[in-house]
Amino acid sequence: MKLKLTVLLIVLMIPSCVYSKNWTTMLDQIRANINDKPVGSTDTAKYRVSDADLLVVANDGQRLINDTVWALNTSTRIVMITATTYYDLPTDFITTNRVILSMKTILPERTIAQLDSENSYWFTASTGTPSYYYISWNRKQIGFYQVADTSYIVDIDYFQQPTDMVSGSDIPFNGVNKFVPYHDLIVWYTCAYQQTVDNKPNAQMFFTLWSSGVTRMAQQLNVTPNNIPFIGGRKE
């Protein structure tokens, strides 16, 4: 039995022709892997697990993979308003990669605790050119020290959460082609979860596929974020 599982594991890890998978394609693969695809039947009532339940797990897997390797990133721009303290962050915001003032100066991060320890009256300082930024996590906003004295442009490069898949045509990781080789990780995560729920012995095999695949993804993407929240701000 162990030999069969080992052989199957090797076969599944061999790269095949890489092509983009939408949710319909992934769902078919998941059902085949967990043996929940009645032969010759299109009656969804015969499925053990509903499409909706599998989609929830798949989206959880997509977010977990993204959170682990910080795969997706994008940027947004704000135009500062004189004497305004806080600015809303995008709804898909995870954490900053870098913050650029006036298209030329990379601002370092400070936590609110650091600013307090450096100057207990920092929040009452007069306006000026911002030299640091900080994240107010309870507000889900970004702030600057000093508070701007004019309409500076700020570009925020940040790591983002992927959009949940909803329809059969949706492609994971926001459809970014760079991540096509990693679509199977979502399939394996979903299979590992469902086989664990069903108490099936091959749950560990799918978990191993998922775990090793995420490790490989991080190595191949060479993910080295230069900002770790709560650990003392961006490296200077």
JSON list of C-alpha atoms in Angstrom, two decimals:
[
{"chain": "A", "resi": 1, "resn": "MET", "atom": "CA", "xyz": [0.00, 0.00, 0.00]},
{"chain": "A", "resi": 2, "resn": "LYS", "atom": "CA", "xyz": [2.82, 2.39, 0.89]},
{"chain": "A", "resi": 3, "resn": "LEU", "atom": "CA", "xyz": [4.53, 1.59, -2.42]},
{"chain": "A", "resi": 4, "resn": "LYS", "atom": "CA", "xyz": [1.36, 2.41, -4.37]},
{"chain": "A", "resi": 5, "resn": "LEU", "atom": "CA", "xyz": [0.96, 5.72, -2.55]},
{"chain": "A", "resi": 6, "resn": "THR", "atom": "CA", "xyz": [4.62, 6.57, -3.17]},
{"chain": "A", "resi": 7, "resn": "VAL", "atom": "CA", "xyz": [4.32, 5.85, -6.87]},
{"chain": "A", "resi": 8, "resn": "LEU", "atom": "CA", "xyz": [1.12, 7.91, -7.09]},
{"chain": "A", "resi": 9, "resn": "LEU", "atom": "CA", "xyz": [2.78, 10.77, -5.23]},
{"chain": "A", "resi": 10, "resn": "ILE", "atom": "CA", "xyz": [5.70, 10.78, -7.69]},
{"chain": "A", "resi": 11, "resn": "VAL", "atom": "CA", "xyz": [3.37, 10.67, -10.70]},
{"chain": "A", "resi": 12, "resn": "LEU", "atom": "CA", "xyz": [1.29, 13.57, -9.41]},
{"chain": "A", "resi": 13, "resn": "MET", "atom": "CA", "xyz": [4.40, 15.69, -8.80]},
{"chain": "A", "resi": 14, "resn": "ILE", "atom": "CA", "xyz": [5.79, 15.21, -12.31]},
{"chain": "A", "resi": 15, "resn": "PRO", "atom": "CA", "xyz": [5.16, 18.47, -14.19]},
{"chain": "A", "resi": 16, "resn": "SER", "atom": "CA", "xyz": [2.68, 18.04, -16.99]},
{"chain": "A", "resi": 17, "resn": "CYS", "atom": "CA", "xyz": [1.77, 20.48, -19.71]},
{"chain": "A", "resi": 18, "resn": "VAL", "atom": "CA", "xyz": [1.16, 23.66, -17.72]},
{"chain": "A", "resi": 19, "resn": "TYR", "atom": "CA", "xyz": [-2.04, 25.44, -18.58]},
{"chain": "A", "resi": 20, "resn": "SER", "atom": "CA", "xyz": [-4.36, 27.80, -16.80]},
{"chain": "A", "resi": 21, "resn": "LYS", "atom": "CA", "xyz": [-7.16, 26.16, -14.83]},
{"chain": "A", "resi": 22, "resn": "ASN", "atom": "CA", "xyz": [-10.47, 27.77, -14.06]},
{"chain": "A", "resi": 23, "resn": "TRP", "atom": "CA", "xyz": [-12.71, 26.68, -11.21]},
{"chain": "A", "resi": 24, "resn": "THR", "atom": "CA", "xyz": [-14.69, 24.24, -13.37]},
{"chain": "A", "resi": 25, "resn": "THR", "atom": "CA", "xyz": [-11.49, 22.43, -14.40]},
{"chain": "A", "resi": 26, "resn": "MET", "atom": "CA", "xyz": [-10.23, 22.36, -10.83]},
{"chain": "A", "resi": 27, "resn": "LEU", "atom": "CA", "xyz": [-13.54, 21.11, -9.49]},
{"chain": "A", "resi": 28, "resn": "ASP", "atom": "CA", "xyz": [-13.54, 18.18, -11.94]},
{"chain": "A", "resi": 29, "resn": "GLN", "atom": "CA", "xyz": [-10.01, 17.30, -10.86]},
{"chain": "A", "resi": 30, "resn": "ILE", "atom": "CA", "xyz": [-10.90, 17.52, -7.17]},
{"chain": "A", "resi": 31, "resn": "ARG", "atom": "CA", "xyz": [-13.93, 15.27, -7.56]},
{"chain": "A", "resi": 32, "resn": "ALA", "atom": "CA", "xyz": [-11.89, 12.71, -9.48]},
{"chain": "A", "resi": 33, "resn": "ASN", "atom": "CA", "xyz": [-9.18, 12.75, -6.80]},
{"chain": "A", "resi": 34, "resn": "ILE", "atom": "CA", "xyz": [-11.59, 12.26, -3.91]},
{"chain": "A", "resi": 35, "resn": "ASN", "atom": "CA", "xyz": [-13.70, 9.74, -5.83]},
{"chain": "A", "resi": 36, "resn": "ASP", "atom": "CA", "xyz": [-16.81, 11.87, -5.74]},
{"chain": "A", "resi": 37, "resn": "LYS", "atom": "CA", "xyz": [-17.73, 11.84, -9.40]},
{"chain": "A", "resi": 38, "resn": "PRO", "atom": "CA", "xyz": [-20.33, 9.14, -10.13]},
{"chain": "A", "resi": 39, "resn": "VAL", "atom": "CA", "xyz": [-19.57, 7.50, -13.46]},
{"chain": "A", "resi": 40, "resn": "GLY", "atom": "CA", "xyz": [-22.08, 8.35, -16.19]},
{"chain": "A", "resi": 41, "resn": "SER", "atom": "CA", "xyz": [-24.17, 10.56, -13.95]},
{"chain": "A", "resi": 42, "resn": "THR", "atom": "CA", "xyz": [-24.70, 14.31, -13.98]},
{"chain": "A", "resi": 43, "resn": "ASP", "atom": "CA", "xyz": [-27.02, 14.23, -10.98]},
{"chain": "A", "resi": 44, "resn": "THR", "atom": "CA", "xyz": [-25.34, 16.52, -8.44]},
{"chain": "A", "resi": 45, "resn": "ALA", "atom": "CA", "xyz": [-27.58, 15.07, -5.71]},
{"chain": "A", "resi": 46, "resn": "LYS", "atom": "CA", "xyz": [-25.38, 11.96, -5.86]},
{"chain": "A", "resi": 47, "resn": "TYR", "atom": "CA", "xyz": [-22.28, 13.89, -4.83]},
{"chain": "A", "resi": 48, "resn": "ARG", "atom": "CA", "xyz": [-21.07, 13.45, -1.26]},
{"chain": "A", "resi": 49, "resn": "VAL", "atom": "CA", "xyz": [-19.87, 17.04, -1.13]},
{"chain": "A", "resi": 50, "resn": "SER", "atom": "CA", "xyz": [-21.57, 19.99, -2.79]},
{"chain": "A", "resi": 51, "resn": "ASP", "atom": "CA", "xyz": [-19.86, 22.28, -5.28]},
{"chain": "A", "resi": 52, "resn": "ALA", "atom": "CA", "xyz": [-20.42, 25.18, -2.89]},
{"chain": "A", "resi": 53, "resn": "ASP", "atom": "CA", "xyz": [-18.67, 23.44, 0.01]},
{"chain": "A", "resi": 54, "resn": "LEU", "atom": "CA", "xyz": [-15.67, 22.52, -2.14]},
{"chain": "A", "resi": 55, "resn": "LEU", "atom": "CA", "xyz": [-15.47, 26.09, -3.41]},
{"chain": "A", "resi": 56, "resn": "VAL", "atom": "CA", "xyz": [-15.28, 27.41, 0.15]},
{"chain": "A", "resi": 57, "resn": "VAL", "atom": "CA", "xyz": [-12.36, 25.10, 0.91]},
{"chain": "A", "resi": 58, "resn": "ALA", "atom": "CA", "xyz": [-10.63, 25.95, -2.37]},
{"chain": "A", "resi": 59, "resn": "ASN", "atom": "CA", "xyz": [-10.83, 29.68, -1.66]},
{"chain": "A", "resi": 60, "resn": "ASP", "atom": "CA", "xyz": [-9.48, 29.07, 1.86]},
{"chain": "A", "resi": 61, "resn": "GLY", "atom": "CA", "xyz": [-6.59, 27.19, 0.27]},
{"chain": "A", "resi": 62, "resn": "GLN", "atom": "CA", "xyz": [-5.94, 29.99, -2.21]},
{"chain": "A", "resi": 63, "resn": "ARG", "atom": "CA", "xyz": [-5.74, 32.55, 0.62]},
{"chain": "A", "resi": 64, "resn": "LEU", "atom": "CA", "xyz": [-3.52, 30.30, 2.74]},
{"chain": "A", "resi": 65, "resn": "ILE", "atom": "CA", "xyz": [-1.08, 29.76, -0.13]},
{"chain": "A", "resi": 66, "resn": "ASN", "atom": "CA", "xyz": [-0.98, 33.49, -0.85]},
{"chain": "A", "resi": 67, "resn": "ASP", "atom": "CA", "xyz": [-0.51, 34.35, 2.82]},
{"chain": "A", "resi": 68, "resn": "THR", "atom": "CA", "xyz": [2.33, 31.83, 3.08]},
{"chain": "A", "resi": 69, "resn": "VAL", "atom": "CA", "xyz": [4.40, 33.04, 0.12]},
{"chain": "A", "resi": 70, "resn": "TRP", "atom": "CA", "xyz": [3.03, 36.59, -0.31]},
{"chain": "A", "resi": 71, "resn": "ALA", "atom": "CA", "xyz": [2.46, 35.88, -3.98]},
{"chain": "A", "resi": 72, "resn": "LEU", "atom": "CA", "xyz": [0.21, 38.68, -5.17]},
{"chain": "A", "resi": 73, "resn": "ASN", "atom": "CA", "xyz": [1.21, 42.29, -5.03]},
{"chain": "A", "resi": 74, "resn": "THR", "atom": "CA", "xyz": [-0.09, 45.47, -6.56]},
{"chain": "A", "resi": 75, "resn": "SER", "atom": "CA", "xyz": [0.04, 49.20, -5.93]},
{"chain": "A", "resi": 76, "resn": "THR", "atom": "CA", "xyz": [-2.19, 52.13, -5.20]},
{"chain": "A", "resi": 77, "resn": "ARG", "atom": "CA", "xyz": [-1.64, 55.88, -5.15]},
{"chain": "A", "resi": 78, "resn": "ILE", "atom": "CA", "xyz": [-2.93, 58.48, -2.75]},
{"chain": "A", "resi": 79, "resn": "VAL", "atom": "CA", "xyz": [-2.71, 62.24, -2.93]},
{"chain": "A", "resi": 80, "resn": "MET", "atom": "CA", "xyz": [-2.16, 63.53, 0.56]},
{"chain": "A", "resi": 81, "resn": "ILE", "atom": "CA", "xyz": [-4.33, 66.26, 2.01]},
{"chain": "A", "resi": 82, "resn": "THR", "atom": "CA", "xyz": [-2.75, 68.95, 4.14]},
{"chain": "A", "resi": 83, "resn": "ALA", "atom": "CA", "xyz": [-3.02, 68.22, 7.88]},
{"chain": "A", "resi": 84, "resn": "THR", "atom": "CA", "xyz": [-4.84, 64.91, 7.29]},
{"chain": "A", "resi": 85, "resn": "THR", "atom": "CA", "xyz": [-3.60, 62.10, 9.55]},
{"chain": "A", "resi": 86, "resn": "TYR", "atom": "CA", "xyz": [-5.06, 58.86, 8.15]},
{"chain": "A", "resi": 87, "resn": "TYR", "atom": "CA", "xyz": [-5.83, 57.43, 4.71]},
{"chain": "A", "resi": 88, "resn": "ASP", "atom": "CA", "xyz": [-7.87, 54.32, 3.95]},
{"chain": "A", "resi": 89, "resn": "LEU", "atom": "CA", "xyz": [-6.06, 51.18, 2.78]},
{"chain": "A", "resi": 90, "resn": "PRO", "atom": "CA", "xyz": [-7.42, 49.00, -0.05]},
{"chain": "A", "resi": 91, "resn": "THR", "atom": "CA", "xyz": [-9.81, 46.24, 0.99]},
{"chain": "A", "resi": 92, "resn": "ASP", "atom": "CA", "xyz": [-7.45, 43.54, -0.32]},
{"chain": "A", "resi": 93, "resn": "PHE", "atom": "CA", "xyz": [-4.47, 44.90, 1.63]},
{"chain": "A", "resi": 94, "resn": "ILE", "atom": "CA", "xyz": [-2.27, 42.44, 3.56]},
{"chain": "A", "resi": 95, "resn": "THR", "atom": "CA", "xyz": [0.84, 44.48, 4.28]},
{"chain": "A", "resi": 96, "resn": "THR", "atom": "CA", "xyz": [3.12, 46.98, 2.64]},
{"chain": "A", "resi": 97, "resn": "ASN", "atom": "CA", "xyz": [6.09, 46.13, 0.49]},
{"chain": "A", "resi": 98, "resn": "ARG", "atom": "CA", "xyz": [7.29, 49.69, 0.11]},
{"chain": "A", "resi": 99, "resn": "VAL", "atom": "CA", "xyz": [5.91, 53.22, 0.33]},
{"chain": "A", "resi": 100, "resn": "ILE", "atom": "CA", "xyz": [7.30, 55.90, -1.99]},
{"chain": "A", "resi": 101, "resn": "LEU", "atom": "CA", "xyz": [6.91, 59.61, -1.38]},
{"chain": "A", "resi": 102, "resn": "SER", "atom": "CA", "xyz": [6.81, 61.96, -4.38]},
{"chain": "A", "resi": 103, "resn": "MET", "atom": "CA", "xyz": [8.00, 59.17, -6.69]},
{"chain": "A", "resi": 104, "resn": "LYS", "atom": "CA", "xyz": [11.57, 59.33, -5.33]},
{"chain": "A", "resi": 105, "resn": "THR", "atom": "CA", "xyz": [11.84, 58.71, -1.57]},
{"chain": "A", "resi": 106, "resn": "ILE", "atom": "CA", "xyz": [11.21, 55.30, 0.01]},
{"chain": "A", "resi": 107, "resn": "LEU", "atom": "CA", "xyz": [9.73, 55.87, 3.44]},
{"chain": "A", "resi": 108, "resn": "PRO", "atom": "CA", "xyz": [10.69, 53.51, 6.30]},
{"chain": "A", "resi": 109, "resn": "GLU", "atom": "CA", "xyz": [7.95, 52.09, 8.51]},
{"chain": "A", "resi": 110, "resn": "ARG", "atom": "CA", "xyz": [7.48, 52.74, 12.18]},
{"chain": "A", "resi": 111, "resn": "THR", "atom": "CA", "xyz": [4.96, 51.13, 14.48]},
{"chain": "A", "resi": 112, "resn": "ILE", "atom": "CA", "xyz": [2.86, 53.39, 16.69]},
{"chain": "A", "resi": 113, "resn": "ALA", "atom": "CA", "xyz": [4.68, 51.91, 19.70]},
{"chain": "A", "resi": 114, "resn": "GLN", "atom": "CA", "xyz": [8.04, 52.91, 18.21]},
{"chain": "A", "resi": 115, "resn": "LEU", "atom": "CA", "xyz": [6.86, 56.44, 17.55]},
{"chain": "A", "resi": 116, "resn": "ASP", "atom": "CA", "xyz": [5.59, 56.65, 21.14]},
{"chain": "A", "resi": 117, "resn": "SER", "atom": "CA", "xyz": [8.94, 55.50, 22.52]},
{"chain": "A", "resi": 118, "resn": "GLU", "atom": "CA", "xyz": [10.90, 57.94, 20.36]},
{"chain": "A", "resi": 119, "resn": "ASN", "atom": "CA", "xyz": [8.70, 60.95, 21.06]},
{"chain": "A", "resi": 120, "resn": "SER", "atom": "CA", "xyz": [5.63, 60.75, 23.25]},
{"chain": "A", "resi": 121, "resn": "TYR", "atom": "CA", "xyz": [4.26, 63.94, 21.65]},
{"chain": "A", "resi": 122, "resn": "TRP", "atom": "CA", "xyz": [4.85, 62.93, 18.04]},
{"chain": "A", "resi": 123, "resn": "PHE", "atom": "CA", "xyz": [1.14, 63.07, 17.21]},
{"chain": "A", "resi": 124, "resn": "THR", "atom": "CA", "xyz": [1.00, 66.75, 18.12]},
{"chain": "A", "resi": 125, "resn": "ALA", "atom": "CA", "xyz": [3.95, 67.71, 15.92]},
{"chain": "A", "resi": 126, "resn": "SER", "atom": "CA", "xyz": [3.51, 70.43, 13.34]},
{"chain": "A", "resi": 127, "resn": "THR", "atom": "CA", "xyz": [2.95, 69.56, 9.71]},
{"chain": "A", "resi": 128, "resn": "GLY", "atom": "CA", "xyz": [5.91, 68.96, 7.43]},
{"chain": "A", "resi": 129, "resn": "THR", "atom": "CA", "xyz": [7.43, 66.50, 4.98]},
{"chain": "A", "resi": 130, "resn": "PRO", "atom": "CA", "xyz": [6.59, 62.92, 6.02]},
{"chain": "A", "resi": 131, "resn": "SER", "atom": "CA", "xyz": [9.64, 60.88, 7.04]},
{"chain": "A", "resi": 132, "resn": "TYR", "atom": "CA", "xyz": [7.90, 57.69, 8.25]},
{"chain": "A", "resi": 133, "resn": "TYR", "atom": "CA", "xyz": [4.67, 55.82, 7.71]},
{"chain": "A", "resi": 134, "resn": "TYR", "atom": "CA", "xyz": [2.78, 53.60, 10.11]},
{"chain": "A", "resi": 135, "resn": "ILE", "atom": "CA", "xyz": [-0.18, 51.25, 9.86]},
{"chain": "A", "resi": 136, "resn": "SER", "atom": "CA", "xyz": [-3.18, 51.55, 12.15]},
{"chain": "A", "resi": 137, "resn": "TRP", "atom": "CA", "xyz": [-4.46, 47.99, 11.96]},
{"chain": "A", "resi": 138, "resn": "ASN", "atom": "CA", "xyz": [-7.65, 48.61, 13.92]},
{"chain": "A", "resi": 139, "resn": "ARG", "atom": "CA", "xyz": [-8.52, 51.50, 11.60]},
{"chain": "A", "resi": 140, "resn": "LYS", "atom": "CA", "xyz": [-7.24, 49.69, 8.48]},
{"chain": "A", "resi": 141, "resn": "GLN", "atom": "CA", "xyz": [-5.56, 52.94, 7.55]},
{"chain": "A", "resi": 142, "resn": "ILE", "atom": "CA", "xyz": [-2.08, 54.27, 6.87]},
{"chain": "A", "resi": 143, "resn": "GLY", "atom": "CA", "xyz": [-0.71, 57.32, 8.66]},
{"chain": "A", "resi": 144, "resn": "PHE", "atom": "CA", "xyz": [2.39, 59.49, 8.23]},
{"chain": "A", "resi": 145, "resn": "TYR", "atom": "CA", "xyz": [4.81, 61.30, 10.49]},
{"chain": "A", "resi": 146, "resn": "GLN", "atom": "CA", "xyz": [5.03, 64.18, 10.06]},
{"chain": "A", "resi": 147, "resn": "VAL", "atom": "CA", "xyz": [1.52, 64.98, 8.90]},
{"chain": "A", "resi": 148, "resn": "ALA", "atom": "CA", "xyz": [1.74, 66.39, 5.37]},
{"chain": "A", "resi": 149, "resn": "ASP", "atom": "CA", "xyz": [2.02, 70.12, 4.87]},
{"chain": "A", "resi": 150, "resn": "THR", "atom": "CA", "xyz": [1.05, 69.91, 1.19]},
{"chain": "A", "resi": 151, "resn": "SER", "atom": "CA", "xyz": [-0.44, 67.53, -1.40]},
{"chain": "A", "resi": 152, "resn": "TYR", "atom": "CA", "xyz": [2.33, 64.95, -1.68]},
{"chain": "A", "resi": 153, "resn": "ILE", "atom": "CA", "xyz": [1.87, 61.93, -3.95]},
{"chain": "A", "resi": 154, "resn": "VAL", "atom": "CA", "xyz": [2.35, 58.58, -2.19]},
{"chain": "A", "resi": 155, "resn": "ASP", "atom": "CA", "xyz": [2.64, 55.27, -4.03]},
{"chain": "A", "resi": 156, "resn": "ILE", "atom": "CA", "xyz": [1.95, 52.21, -1.89]},
{"chain": "A", "resi": 157, "resn": "ASP", "atom": "CA", "xyz": [3.28, 48.90, -3.19]},
{"chain": "A", "resi": 158, "resn": "TYR", "atom": "CA", "xyz": [1.54, 46.19, -1.18]},
{"chain": "A", "resi": 159, "resn": "PHE", "atom": "CA", "xyz": [0.84, 42.48, -0.91]},
{"chain": "A", "resi": 160, "resn": "GLN", "atom": "CA", "xyz": [-2.80, 41.73, -1.63]},
{"chain": "A", "resi": 161, "resn": "GLN", "atom": "CA", "xyz": [-5.36, 39.05, -0.93]},
{"chain": "A", "resi": 162, "resn": "PRO", "atom": "CA", "xyz": [-6.60, 37.16, -4.00]},
{"chain": "A", "resi": 163, "resn": "THR", "atom": "CA", "xyz": [-10.19, 37.60, -5.09]},
{"chain": "A", "resi": 164, "resn": "ASP", "atom": "CA", "xyz": [-12.34, 34.59, -4.19]},
{"chain": "A", "resi": 165, "resn": "MET", "atom": "CA", "xyz": [-13.39, 32.37, -7.06]},
{"chain": "A", "resi": 166, "resn": "VAL", "atom": "CA", "xyz": [-17.15, 32.44, -7.56]},
{"chain": "A", "resi": 167, "resn": "SER", "atom": "CA", "xyz": [-18.06, 31.17, -11.03]},
{"chain": "A", "resi": 168, "resn": "GLY", "atom": "CA", "xyz": [-16.77, 28.27, -13.08]},
{"chain": "A", "resi": 169, "resn": "SER", "atom": "CA", "xyz": [-14.77, 30.55, -15.38]},
{"chain": "A", "resi": 170, "resn": "ASP", "atom": "CA", "xyz": [-12.85, 32.21, -12.53]},
{"chain": "A", "resi": 171, "resn": "ILE", "atom": "CA", "xyz": [-9.08, 31.64, -12.52]},
{"chain": "A", "resi": 172, "resn": "PRO", "atom": "CA", "xyz": [-7.20, 31.57, -9.19]},
{"chain": "A", "resi": 173, "resn": "PHE", "atom": "CA", "xyz": [-4.63, 34.10, -8.05]},
{"chain": "A", "resi": 174, "resn": "ASN", "atom": "CA", "xyz": [-6.55, 36.87, -9.83]},
{"chain": "A", "resi": 175, "resn": "GLY", "atom": "CA", "xyz": [-5.76, 35.28, -13.19]},
{"chain": "A", "resi": 176, "resn": "VAL", "atom": "CA", "xyz": [-2.09, 36.29, -13.05]},
{"chain": "A", "resi": 177, "resn": "ASN", "atom": "CA", "xyz": [-0.22, 34.11, -15.57]},
{"chain": "A", "resi": 178, "resn": "LYS", "atom": "CA", "xyz": [2.86, 33.93, -13.36]},
{"chain": "A", "resi": 179, "resn": "PHE", "atom": "CA", "xyz": [0.99, 31.66, -10.97]},
{"chain": "A", "resi": 180, "resn": "VAL", "atom": "CA", "xyz": [-0.46, 29.21, -13.50]},
{"chain": "A", "resi": 181, "resn": "PRO", "atom": "CA", "xyz": [2.06, 26.48, -12.49]},
{"chain": "A", "resi": 182, "resn": "TYR", "atom": "CA", "xyz": [0.69, 26.63, -8.93]},
{"chain": "A", "resi": 183, "resn": "HIS", "atom": "CA", "xyz": [-3.01, 26.13, -9.61]},
{"chain": "A", "resi": 184, "resn": "ASP", "atom": "CA", "xyz": [-2.70, 22.47, -8.62]},
{"chain": "A", "resi": 185, "resn": "LEU", "atom": "CA", "xyz": [-1.78, 23.53, -5.08]},
{"chain": "A", "resi": 186, "resn": "ILE", "atom": "CA", "xyz": [-5.37, 24.63, -4.55]},
{"chain": "A", "resi": 187, "resn": "VAL", "atom": "CA", "xyz": [-6.60, 21.29, -5.87]},
{"chain": "A", "resi": 188, "resn": "TRP", "atom": "CA", "xyz": [-4.29, 19.37, -3.51]},
{"chain": "A", "resi": 189, "resn": "TYR", "atom": "CA", "xyz": [-5.26, 21.51, -0.52]},
{"chain": "A", "resi": 190, "resn": "THR", "atom": "CA", "xyz": [-8.94, 20.92, -1.16]},
{"chain": "A", "resi": 191, "resn": "CYS", "atom": "CA", "xyz": [-8.38, 17.18, -1.60]},
{"chain": "A", "resi": 192, "resn": "ALA", "atom": "CA", "xyz": [-6.30, 16.99, 1.58]},
{"chain": "A", "resi": 193, "resn": "TYR", "atom": "CA", "xyz": [-9.00, 18.79, 3.56]},
{"chain": "A", "resi": 194, "resn": "GLN", "atom": "CA", "xyz": [-11.88, 16.72, 2.22]},
{"chain": "A", "resi": 195, "resn": "GLN", "atom": "CA", "xyz": [-10.06, 13.40, 2.56]},
{"chain": "A", "resi": 196, "resn": "THR", "atom": "CA", "xyz": [-9.24, 14.32, 6.16]},
{"chain": "A", "resi": 197, "resn": "VAL", "atom": "CA", "xyz": [-12.92, 15.03, 6.83]},
{"chain": "A", "resi": 198, "resn": "ASP", "atom": "CA", "xyz": [-13.81, 11.70, 5.19]},
{"chain": "A", "resi": 199, "resn": "ASN", "atom": "CA", "xyz": [-11.08, 9.95, 7.22]},
{"chain": "A", "resi": 200, "resn": "LYS", "atom": "CA", "xyz": [-9.41, 8.61, 4.09]},
{"chain": "A", "resi": 201, "resn": "PRO", "atom": "CA", "xyz": [-5.81, 7.30, 4.25]},
{"chain": "A", "resi": 202, "resn": "ASN", "atom": "CA", "xyz": [-4.58, 9.31, 1.26]},
{"chain": "A", "resi": 203, "resn": "ALA", "atom": "CA", "xyz": [-5.29, 12.62, 3.00]},
{"chain": "A", "resi": 204, "resn": "GLN", "atom": "CA", "xyz": [-1.64, 12.72, 4.08]},
{"chain": "A", "resi": 205, "resn": "MET", "atom": "CA", "xyz": [-0.49, 12.21, 0.50]},
{"chain": "A", "resi": 206, "resn": "PHE", "atom": "CA", "xyz": [-2.42, 15.25, -0.71]},
{"chain": "A", "resi": 207, "resn": "PHE", "atom": "CA", "xyz": [-1.19, 17.28, 2.26]},
{"chain": "A", "resi": 208, "resn": "THR", "atom": "CA", "xyz": [2.40, 16.31, 1.37]},
{"chain": "A", "resi": 209, "resn": "LEU", "atom": "CA", "xyz": [1.82, 17.37, -2.23]},
{"chain": "A", "resi": 210, "resn": "TRP", "atom": "CA", "xyz": [0.40, 20.70, -1.07]},
{"chain": "A", "resi": 211, "resn": "SER", "atom": "CA", "xyz": [3.10, 21.35, 1.53]},
{"chain": "A", "resi": 212, "resn": "SER", "atom": "CA", "xyz": [6.04, 20.51, -0.75]},
{"chain": "A", "resi": 213, "resn": "GLY", "atom": "CA", "xyz": [4.41, 22.49, -3.56]},
{"chain": "A", "resi": 214, "resn": "VAL", "atom": "CA", "xyz": [4.08, 25.62, -1.43]},
{"chain": "A", "resi": 215, "resn": "THR", "atom": "CA", "xyz": [7.72, 25.29, -0.40]},
{"chain": "A", "resi": 216, "resn": "ARG", "atom": "CA", "xyz": [8.73, 24.95, -4.04]},
{"chain": "A", "resi": 217, "resn": "MET", "atom": "CA", "xyz": [6.57, 27.92, -4.99]},
{"chain": "A", "resi": 218, "resn": "ALA", "atom": "CA", "xyz": [8.27, 30.12, -2.38]},
{"chain": "A", "resi": 219, "resn": "GLN", "atom": "CA", "xyz": [11.71, 29.04, -3.60]},
{"chain": "A", "resi": 220, "resn": "GLN", "atom": "CA", "xyz": [10.87, 29.60, -7.26]},
{"chain": "A", "resi": 221, "resn": "LEU", "atom": "CA", "xyz": [9.33, 32.99, -6.64]},
{"chain": "A", "resi": 222, "resn": "ASN", "atom": "CA", "xyz": [12.31, 33.88, -4.42]},
{"chain": "A", "resi": 223, "resn": "VAL", "atom": "CA", "xyz": [9.98, 35.66, -2.06]},
{"chain": "A", "resi": 224, "resn": "THR", "atom": "CA", "xyz": [11.94, 37.95, 0.23]},
{"chain": "A", "resi": 225, "resn": "PRO", "atom": "CA", "xyz": [9.53, 40.58, 1.58]},
{"chain": "A", "resi": 226, "resn": "ASN", "atom": "CA", "xyz": [11.33, 43.59, 3.00]},
{"chain": "A", "resi": 227, "resn": "ASN", "atom": "CA", "xyz": [8.62, 44.36, 5.51]},
{"chain": "A", "resi": 228, "resn": "ILE", "atom": "CA", "xyz": [7.36, 42.24, 8.39]},
{"chain": "A", "resi": 229, "resn": "PRO", "atom": "CA", "xyz": [4.51, 43.88, 10.33]},
{"chain": "A", "resi": 230, "resn": "PHE", "atom": "CA", "xyz": [5.06, 44.45, 14.03]},
{"chain": "A", "resi": 231, "resn": "ILE", "atom": "CA", "xyz": [8.80, 43.64, 13.86]},
{"chain": "A", "resi": 232, "resn": "GLY", "atom": "CA", "xyz": [10.29, 47.09, 13.74]},
{"chain": "A", "resi": 233, "resn": "GLY", "atom": "CA", "xyz": [9.31, 48.40, 10.36]},
{"chain": "A", "resi": 234, "resn": "ARG", "atom": "CA", "xyz": [10.75, 48.36, 6.90]},
{"chain": "A", "resi": 235, "resn": "LYS", "atom": "CA", "xyz": [14.48, 47.74, 6.52]},
{"chain": "A", "resi": 236, "resn": "GLU", "atom": "CA", "xyz": [16.36, 50.88, 5.63]}
]
